[in-house]
Coordinates of C-alpha atoms in Angstrom, one line a residue:
M5 CA -13.5 5.6 -0.7
L6 CA -14.3 9.0 -2.3
T7 CA -14.6 11.2 0.7
I8 CA -11.6 9.8 2.5
Y9 CA -9.3 11.7 0.2
D10 CA -10.3 15.2 1.3
Y11 CA -7.2 17.4 1.1
N12 CA -8.2 20.4 3.2
D13 CA -5.5 22.2 5.2
N14 CA -6.4 20.7 8.6
I15 CA -6.0 17.1 7.2
I16 CA -2.7 17.9 5.5
E17 CA -1.3 19.4 8.7
R18 CA -2.2 16.1 10.5
K19 CA -0.9 13.8 7.7
E20 CA 1.8 12.3 9.9
E21 CA -0.8 11.3 12.5
H22 CA -2.6 9.2 9.9
S23 CA 0.6 7.5 8.6
M24 CA 1.0 3.7 8.7
K25 CA 4.7 4.2 9.1
G26 CA 6.2 2.3 12.0
L27 CA 3.1 0.1 12.4
Q28 CA 3.9 -3.3 13.8
L29 CA 1.8 -6.4 14.1
V30 CA 1.9 -7.6 17.7
G31 CA -0.1 -10.8 17.2
F32 CA -2.6 -12.5 14.9
E33 CA -4.6 -15.4 16.1
E34 CA -8.0 -17.0 15.4
Q35 CA -10.7 -15.9 17.8
H36 CA -14.5 -16.3 17.5
L37 CA -15.1 -13.1 19.7
H38 CA -18.6 -14.2 20.7
F39 CA -18.1 -14.1 24.4
V40 CA -16.3 -12.1 27.1
F41 CA -13.5 -14.7 27.5
D42 CA -12.8 -14.6 23.8
Y43 CA -11.9 -10.9 24.2
I44 CA -9.9 -11.6 27.4
N45 CA -7.8 -14.2 25.5
A46 CA -7.3 -11.6 22.7
L47 CA -6.0 -9.0 25.2
K48 CA -3.7 -11.6 26.7
I49 CA -1.6 -11.5 23.5
I50 CA -0.7 -7.9 24.3
L51 CA -0.3 -8.6 28.0
S52 CA 2.2 -11.4 27.2
I53 CA 4.4 -8.9 25.5
N54 CA 3.8 -6.3 28.3
N55 CA 5.2 -8.8 30.8
R56 CA 8.6 -8.4 29.1
T57 CA 8.5 -4.7 28.1
Q58 CA 6.3 -3.1 30.8
H59 CA 4.9 -0.6 28.3
L60 CA 1.6 -0.5 30.1
R61 CA 3.0 0.4 33.5
G62 CA 1.4 3.6 34.5
F63 CA -0.3 4.0 31.1
V64 CA -3.6 3.2 29.4
A65 CA -4.0 1.4 26.1
L66 CA -7.0 2.6 24.1
V67 CA -8.9 -0.1 22.2
V68 CA -10.8 1.6 19.3
I69 CA -13.4 -1.0 18.4
N70 CA -17.0 -1.6 17.3
W71 CA -19.9 -1.9 19.7
P72 CA -19.7 -5.6 20.6
G73 CA -16.0 -5.2 21.3
Q74 CA -16.7 -2.2 23.6
L75 CA -19.4 -4.1 25.4
F76 CA -17.5 -7.3 26.0
I77 CA -14.3 -5.5 27.1
K78 CA -16.3 -3.4 29.6
K79 CA -17.8 -6.6 30.9
A80 CA -14.3 -8.1 31.1
L81 CA -13.1 -5.1 33.1
C82 CA -16.1 -5.6 35.5
I83 CA -15.3 -9.3 35.9
Q84 CA -11.6 -8.7 36.5
T85 CA -12.5 -6.0 39.1
L86 CA -14.8 -8.4 41.0
N87 CA -12.1 -11.0 40.9
S88 CA -9.6 -8.5 42.3
S89 CA -7.4 -9.0 39.3
Q90 CA -5.6 -6.1 37.7
E91 CA -4.6 -7.8 34.4
I92 CA -6.7 -5.9 31.9
N93 CA -7.3 -2.7 33.8
S94 CA -4.9 -0.9 31.4
F95 CA -7.3 -1.2 28.5
L96 CA -9.9 1.4 27.7
P97 CA -12.5 0.5 24.9
M98 CA -13.8 3.5 22.8
L99 CA -16.1 4.1 19.9
G100 CA -14.4 3.6 16.4
P101 CA -15.2 6.6 14.2
L102 CA -14.6 4.5 11.0
H103 CA -17.3 2.1 12.1
V104 CA -19.7 4.9 12.9
S105 CA -19.1 6.4 9.4
L106 CA -19.5 3.2 7.4
N107 CA -22.5 1.9 9.3
S108 CA -24.4 5.2 9.3
R109 CA -23.8 5.6 5.5
E110 CA -25.1 2.2 4.8
Q111 CA -28.1 2.8 7.0
V112 CA -28.9 6.1 5.1
M113 CA -28.8 4.1 1.9
L114 CA -31.1 1.4 3.3
I115 CA -33.7 3.8 4.7
H116 CA -33.8 6.0 1.6
H117 CA -33.1 3.3 -1.0
S118 CA -36.0 4.3 -3.3
F119 CA -34.5 7.8 -3.7
F120 CA -31.0 6.5 -4.3
E121 CA -32.2 3.9 -6.7
K122 CA -33.9 6.6 -8.9
L123 CA -30.6 8.7 -8.7
F124 CA -28.6 5.6 -9.7
Y125 CA -30.8 4.9 -12.7
F126 CA -30.7 8.5 -13.8
V127 CA -26.9 8.6 -13.7
F128 CA -26.0 5.1 -14.9
G129 CA -29.1 4.0 -16.8
K130 CA -31.9 1.5 -16.0
N131 CA -29.9 -1.5 -17.2
K132 CA -27.8 -1.4 -14.0
K133 CA -29.1 -2.7 -10.7
L134 CA -28.6 -1.1 -7.3
A135 CA -28.4 -3.7 -4.4
K136 CA -30.0 -2.8 -1.1
K137 CA -26.6 -3.5 0.6
S138 CA -24.3 -2.0 -1.9
R139 CA -20.5 -1.8 -1.7
S140 CA -19.0 1.1 0.2
W141 CA -17.5 2.9 -2.8
R142 CA -20.9 2.9 -4.5
I143 CA -22.7 4.2 -1.4
N144 CA -20.1 7.0 -1.1
L145 CA -20.5 7.8 -4.8
L146 CA -24.3 8.2 -4.5
L147 CA -24.1 10.2 -1.3
E148 CA -21.5 12.5 -2.8
L149 CA -23.6 13.0 -6.0
A150 CA -26.7 13.8 -3.9
K151 CA -24.7 16.3 -1.7
C152 CA -23.1 18.1 -4.7
G153 CA -26.4 18.1 -6.6
L154 CA -28.2 19.9 -3.8
L155 CA -25.4 22.5 -3.5
K156 CA -26.2 23.5 -7.1
I157 CA -29.9 23.9 -6.7
K158 CA -30.3 24.7 -2.9
N159 CA -30.9 28.4 -3.3
R160 CA -33.5 27.9 -6.1
V161 CA -35.3 25.3 -3.9
I162 CA -35.5 27.6 -0.9
K163 CA -36.6 30.5 -3.1
K164 CA -39.3 28.3 -4.6
F165 CA -40.7 26.9 -1.4
G166 CA -39.6 29.4 1.2
K167 CA -38.0 28.8 4.6
V168 CA -41.2 28.0 6.4
Y169 CA -42.7 25.4 4.1
K170 CA -43.8 22.4 6.3
D171 CA -45.0 19.8 3.8
I172 CA -43.9 16.4 5.1
E173 CA -42.4 15.3 1.8
Y174 CA -40.4 18.5 1.4
Q175 CA -39.2 18.3 5.0
T176 CA -38.1 14.6 4.5
A177 CA -36.1 15.6 1.5
I178 CA -34.5 18.6 3.3
D179 CA -33.7 16.3 6.3
L180 CA -31.9 13.8 3.9
F181 CA -29.9 16.4 2.0
D182 CA -29.2 18.9 4.7
N183 CA -28.9 16.8 7.8
L184 CA -28.3 13.1 7.2
I185 CA -26.0 13.1 4.2
P186 CA -23.6 15.9 5.4
A187 CA -23.4 14.3 8.9
V188 CA -22.5 10.7 7.7
I189 CA -20.1 12.0 5.0
D190 CA -18.2 14.5 7.2
I191 CA -18.1 12.6 10.5
Y192 CA -14.9 10.7 9.7
A193 CA -13.5 12.0 6.4
T194 CA -13.4 15.7 7.4
L195 CA -14.2 16.3 11.1
F196 CA -12.3 13.4 12.7
R197 CA -9.3 13.4 10.4
S198 CA -9.0 17.2 10.8
G199 CA -9.1 17.0 14.6
L200 CA -12.1 19.3 14.9
F201 CA -13.1 18.0 18.3
E202 CA -16.2 20.2 19.1
E203 CA -17.8 19.6 15.7
Y204 CA -17.0 15.9 15.9
V205 CA -18.8 15.5 19.2
K206 CA -21.8 17.4 18.0
T207 CA -22.0 15.2 14.9
I208 CA -21.7 12.0 17.0
F209 CA -24.7 13.3 19.0
R210 CA -26.7 13.9 15.7
I211 CA -25.8 10.4 14.5
W212 CA -27.0 9.0 17.9
T213 CA -30.4 10.7 17.3
F214 CA -30.5 9.1 13.8
A215 CA -29.8 5.7 15.4
L216 CA -32.7 6.3 17.7
R217 CA -35.0 7.1 14.8
W218 CA -33.8 4.0 12.9
K219 CA -34.1 1.8 16.0
R220 CA -30.6 0.5 15.6
K221 CA -30.3 -1.3 18.9
N222 CA -26.4 -1.3 19.0
Y223 CA -25.5 2.1 17.6
N224 CA -28.1 4.0 19.7
K225 CA -26.1 2.7 22.7
A226 CA -22.6 2.9 21.2
S227 CA -22.8 6.7 20.6
L228 CA -24.5 7.3 23.9
V229 CA -21.8 5.4 25.9
F230 CA -19.1 7.4 24.1
L231 CA -20.8 10.7 25.0
S232 CA -21.4 9.6 28.6
D233 CA -17.7 8.7 29.0
L234 CA -16.7 12.0 27.4
F235 CA -18.8 14.2 29.6
Y236 CA -17.7 12.2 32.7
W237 CA -14.0 12.9 31.8
K238 CA -14.8 16.5 31.2
D239 CA -16.7 17.0 34.5
N240 CA -13.9 15.4 36.5
D241 CA -11.0 17.2 34.7
H242 CA -9.6 13.9 33.5
P243 CA -6.4 14.2 31.5
F244 CA -7.8 11.9 28.8
F245 CA -10.3 14.6 27.9
N246 CA -7.5 17.0 27.1
A247 CA -5.7 14.3 25.1
L248 CA -8.8 13.7 23.0
Q249 CA -9.2 17.4 22.4
K250 CA -5.7 17.9 21.2
H251 CA -5.0 14.7 19.4
L252 CA -8.5 13.4 18.3
S253 CA -7.3 12.0 15.0
C254 CA -4.8 9.7 16.7
F255 CA -7.6 7.6 18.4
N256 CA -8.4 5.8 15.2
N257 CA -9.3 2.2 14.1
Y258 CA -8.1 3.0 10.6
Y259 CA -4.8 1.1 11.2
V260 CA -6.5 -2.1 12.1
E261 CA -9.0 -1.9 9.3
N262 CA -6.3 -1.1 6.8
T263 CA -4.3 -4.1 7.9
Y264 CA -7.4 -6.3 7.7
S265 CA -8.0 -5.1 4.1
K266 CA -4.5 -5.9 3.0
I267 CA -4.8 -9.4 4.5
R268 CA -8.1 -10.0 2.8
V269 CA -6.8 -8.9 -0.6
N270 CA -3.7 -11.1 -0.3
T271 CA -5.3 -14.3 0.9
L272 CA -7.7 -16.7 -0.8
P273 CA -11.3 -17.1 0.4
N274 CA -10.6 -20.8 1.2
A275 CA -7.2 -20.3 2.9
I276 CA -6.6 -22.2 6.1
V277 CA -6.0 -20.4 9.4
D278 CA -2.2 -21.0 9.5
N279 CA -1.7 -19.6 6.0
I280 CA -3.7 -16.5 6.8
I281 CA -1.6 -15.9 10.0
K282 CA 1.6 -16.4 8.0
Q283 CA 0.4 -14.0 5.3
A284 CA -0.5 -11.4 7.9
Y285 CA 3.0 -11.3 9.3
V286 CA 4.6 -11.3 5.9
I287 CA 2.4 -8.4 4.7
T288 CA 3.1 -6.3 7.8
V289 CA 6.9 -6.9 7.7
I290 CA 7.1 -6.2 3.9
D291 CA 5.3 -2.9 4.4
I292 CA 7.8 -2.0 7.1
Y293 CA 10.7 -3.3 5.0
A294 CA 9.6 -1.2 2.0
T295 CA 9.1 2.0 4.1
L296 CA 12.5 1.6 5.8
F297 CA 14.4 0.8 2.6
R298 CA 12.9 3.8 0.7
S299 CA 13.6 6.1 3.7
G300 CA 17.2 4.8 3.9
L301 CA 16.8 3.9 7.6
F302 CA 19.7 1.5 7.7
E303 CA 19.6 0.2 11.3
E304 CA 15.8 -0.5 11.3
Y305 CA 16.1 -2.1 7.9
V306 CA 18.7 -4.6 9.1
K307 CA 16.6 -5.4 12.1
T308 CA 13.6 -6.1 9.9
I309 CA 15.7 -8.4 7.6
F310 CA 16.6 -10.3 10.8
R311 CA 13.0 -10.6 11.7
I312 CA 12.2 -11.9 8.2
W313 CA 14.9 -14.5 8.6
T314 CA 13.4 -15.7 11.9
F315 CA 10.0 -16.1 10.1
A316 CA 11.6 -18.1 7.3
L317 CA 13.2 -20.4 9.9
R318 CA 9.9 -21.0 11.6
W319 CA 8.1 -21.7 8.3
K320 CA 11.0 -23.9 7.1
R321 CA 11.4 -21.8 3.9
K322 CA 14.8 -23.3 2.9
N323 CA 15.7 -20.6 0.3
Y324 CA 14.6 -17.5 2.2
N325 CA 16.2 -18.5 5.5
K326 CA 19.5 -18.8 3.6
A327 CA 19.1 -15.6 1.5
S328 CA 18.6 -13.4 4.5
L329 CA 21.3 -15.1 6.5
V330 CA 23.9 -14.6 3.7
F331 CA 23.0 -10.9 3.5
L332 CA 23.4 -10.5 7.2
S333 CA 26.7 -12.5 7.2
D334 CA 28.2 -10.3 4.4
L335 CA 27.0 -7.2 6.2
F336 CA 28.6 -8.1 9.5
Y337 CA 31.8 -9.1 7.7
W338 CA 32.0 -5.7 6.0
K339 CA 31.3 -4.0 9.3
D340 CA 34.0 -6.0 11.2
N341 CA 36.6 -5.3 8.5
D342 CA 35.7 -1.6 8.0
H343 CA 34.9 -2.3 4.4
P344 CA 34.0 0.9 2.5
F345 CA 30.9 -0.8 1.1
F346 CA 29.4 -0.9 4.6
N347 CA 29.6 2.9 4.8
A348 CA 28.2 3.1 1.3
L349 CA 25.2 1.0 2.3
Q350 CA 24.6 3.0 5.5
K351 CA 24.6 6.3 3.6
H352 CA 22.9 5.3 0.4
L353 CA 20.8 2.3 1.2
S354 CA 17.9 3.1 -1.1
C355 CA 20.2 3.3 -4.1
F356 CA 20.9 -0.5 -3.9
N357 CA 17.6 -1.4 -5.5
N358 CA 16.4 -3.9 -8.0
Y359 CA 13.3 -1.8 -8.7
Y360 CA 14.6 -0.7 -12.2
V361 CA 15.0 -4.3 -13.4
E362 CA 11.7 -5.4 -11.9
N363 CA 9.9 -2.4 -13.4
T364 CA 11.2 -3.2 -16.8
Y365 CA 10.2 -6.8 -16.5
S366 CA 6.7 -5.7 -15.4
K367 CA 6.3 -3.5 -18.5
I368 CA 7.5 -6.4 -20.8
R369 CA 5.0 -8.8 -19.1
V370 CA 2.1 -6.3 -19.5
N371 CA 2.9 -5.7 -23.2
T372 CA 3.4 -9.4 -24.3
L373 CA 1.0 -12.3 -24.6
P374 CA 1.5 -15.3 -22.3
N375 CA 2.2 -17.6 -25.3
A376 CA 4.5 -15.1 -27.1
I377 CA 7.7 -16.5 -28.6
V378 CA 11.1 -15.3 -27.4
D379 CA 11.8 -13.1 -30.4
N380 CA 8.6 -11.2 -29.9
I381 CA 9.3 -10.7 -26.2
I382 CA 12.8 -9.4 -26.9
K383 CA 11.3 -6.9 -29.4
Q384 CA 9.3 -5.3 -26.6
A385 CA 12.4 -4.7 -24.5
Y386 CA 13.8 -1.6 -26.3
V387 CA 13.1 1.8 -24.5
I388 CA 13.7 5.2 -26.0
I389 CA 14.5 7.1 -22.7
I390 CA 14.3 10.6 -24.2
L391 CA 10.8 9.9 -25.5
G392 CA 9.8 7.7 -22.6
E393 CA 8.4 5.1 -25.0
E394 CA 8.9 1.4 -25.6
V395 CA 9.6 0.5 -29.3
D396 CA 10.2 -2.6 -31.3
L397 CA 13.0 -3.5 -33.7
R398 CA 11.3 -1.6 -36.5
H399 CA 12.3 1.7 -34.9
L400 CA 16.0 0.8 -34.5
P401 CA 18.8 1.0 -37.1
T402 CA 19.2 -1.8 -39.6
G403 CA 22.2 -3.3 -37.8
Y404 CA 19.9 -4.3 -34.9
N405 CA 17.6 -6.3 -37.2
T406 CA 20.4 -8.6 -38.5
S407 CA 21.5 -11.9 -37.0
Y408 CA 24.6 -10.0 -35.7
P409 CA 23.1 -7.0 -34.0
S410 CA 25.3 -4.0 -33.1
I411 CA 27.1 -4.2 -29.7
Q412 CA 26.9 -0.8 -27.9
E413 CA 30.3 0.8 -27.2
L414 CA 32.2 -2.2 -28.6
C415 CA 33.8 -3.0 -32.0
N416 CA 31.6 -5.5 -33.8
R417 CA 34.6 -7.5 -35.0
C418 CA 37.0 -7.8 -32.1
K419 CA 34.4 -7.0 -29.3
L420 CA 36.8 -4.5 -27.7
L421 CA 36.3 -0.9 -26.6
F422 CA 36.7 2.1 -28.8
V423 CA 39.7 3.6 -27.0
N424 CA 40.5 6.3 -29.5
E425 CA 39.2 8.3 -32.4
D426 CA 40.6 5.7 -34.9
S427 CA 37.1 4.0 -35.3
I428 CA 34.1 4.3 -37.6
I429 CA 30.3 4.0 -36.9
F430 CA 28.0 3.2 -39.9
I431 CA 24.5 4.4 -40.4
C432 CA 23.3 0.8 -39.8
G433 CA 24.6 1.0 -36.2
H434 CA 27.6 -1.3 -36.6
G435 CA 31.0 0.1 -35.5
Y436 CA 34.6 -1.0 -36.1
H437 CA 38.1 0.0 -35.3
T438 CA 39.7 1.1 -38.6
N439 CA 42.1 -1.9 -38.7
C440 CA 39.2 -4.3 -37.9
Y441 CA 37.1 -2.8 -40.7
D442 CA 40.0 -3.0 -43.2
K443 CA 40.5 -6.7 -42.3
K444 CA 36.7 -7.3 -42.6
R445 CA 36.6 -5.7 -46.0
A446 CA 39.5 -7.9 -47.2
E447 CA 37.5 -11.0 -46.3
I448 CA 36.1 -12.6 -49.4
L449 CA 33.3 -15.1 -49.0
T450 CA 33.7 -18.4 -51.0
Q451 CA 31.3 -21.3 -51.6
E452 CA 33.2 -23.2 -48.9
D453 CA 32.2 -20.5 -46.4
F454 CA 28.5 -21.0 -47.3
D455 CA 28.9 -24.8 -47.0
D456 CA 30.5 -24.6 -43.6
N457 CA 27.9 -22.1 -42.3
E458 CA 25.9 -24.8 -40.6
N459 CA 29.0 -26.3 -38.9
N460 CA 29.9 -22.8 -37.6
I461 CA 26.6 -22.4 -35.8
K462 CA 27.7 -24.9 -33.1
E463 CA 31.0 -23.2 -32.7
E464 CA 29.3 -19.9 -32.4
E465 CA 27.1 -21.2 -29.6
E466 CA 30.2 -22.4 -27.8
Q467 CA 31.8 -19.0 -28.2
F468 CA 28.6 -17.2 -27.1
K469 CA 29.3 -17.6 -23.3
K470 CA 32.9 -16.4 -23.8
V471 CA 31.7 -13.3 -25.7
E472 CA 29.1 -12.5 -23.0
I473 CA 31.8 -12.7 -20.3
Q474 CA 33.9 -10.4 -22.5
K475 CA 31.0 -7.9 -22.9
I476 CA 30.5 -7.7 -19.1
S477 CA 34.2 -7.2 -18.5
N478 CA 34.3 -4.5 -21.2
R479 CA 31.3 -2.7 -19.6
V480 CA 33.0 -2.8 -16.2
E481 CA 36.0 -1.2 -17.8
I482 CA 33.8 1.5 -19.3
K483 CA 32.3 2.3 -15.9
I484 CA 35.7 2.4 -14.2
H485 CA 37.0 4.7 -17.0
Q486 CA 34.0 7.0 -16.4
I487 CA 34.6 7.1 -12.6
E488 CA 38.3 8.0 -13.2
N489 CA 37.2 10.9 -15.4
W490 CA 34.7 12.4 -12.9

């Protein structure tokens, strides 16, 4: 969304308050949410955890939610009070600023659709069509264009018509540009996220007056209920009023909406309920996992791996329940035996990453066709690090284009390291120890060698695995040698 990314100083100062870091999914169940008892059942998910943790003892849990949710939870509170039950008295429903913003923007677009349609055609051409219920990003784009356009010509317009011109058409346009659009754009993106409490409350009041004009039967009540609660807390010196003043941007439904969006993106439209629930848990845990790993938070990372293992057990994922368990088993073994690798993991967790390999694979996949042959795929795998570019074999020395390509840091004949200066590297890229090259030069090809060439292919294939093992061993020696010379 365009206006969500507003980098003014107040928002940057409160960046941590908007972070998804540490967010955990408590529960995810199918609910119709059409009646009071549907909401009571949803709240019982949290209450079942509270029975063990007692997090709500002496505290209030704020439920930032849309108008039906507020209404039914308030009814539930009333029902529970009449029944002398204190189960859900710790929950306090409150207006969700994101809902207010999105719904009011959509309503401005619907009411003034004829204007925005002309603006849309002017910018994008008449071949495009603007739906009455457009997507959020398109609504934001048109609102932003209208707002920025007015800023450029506002002084000229006022100079032309004067400050007391009362023509109804002119006043309607001024109301749209100077009242409606700034209010619906700024209510969440700037005022709420910046924690500007007084300005936020005034804008909520303005949007309530818009809802009255538009005869929106829910939102003319939702805003009024929020204002009523707010003034009640203020008049009675309730501590929650001070909490709202100081930490407004924390009382946000962005976290829930963001999680919903991730789940919708990562599930198919025809997915069954069980699969959606599983995917919700996986997405949340993976987010936590990625954050913890990149931050190097070792203890929390291990706990999350353990949680992923319990999920794999429940879902009977035979590979993943073993993979996590093997990692935990190795980890505890290293810890119990004071292995130095355990300390290395603790201090440098984020270094033990397969990102580099996966990133290379991704680049190769993007730059090769699905039906590409192996040789063509391999050609894409060469990267010139200094230039930051991927190249094919045409850019490399001739030795890499032969059936016996050059082997980095190894003699092309004996496949051993260059341990001293008694070696030679040719312009084609091949390199030899001096003795190896002298022996190679002494070799004379005969007709028998050409005749036996086909027979040698099978022998070469058999030797290939041995050579690969030798290469790996040699590379390990190189790295050890480098470490010794640090």
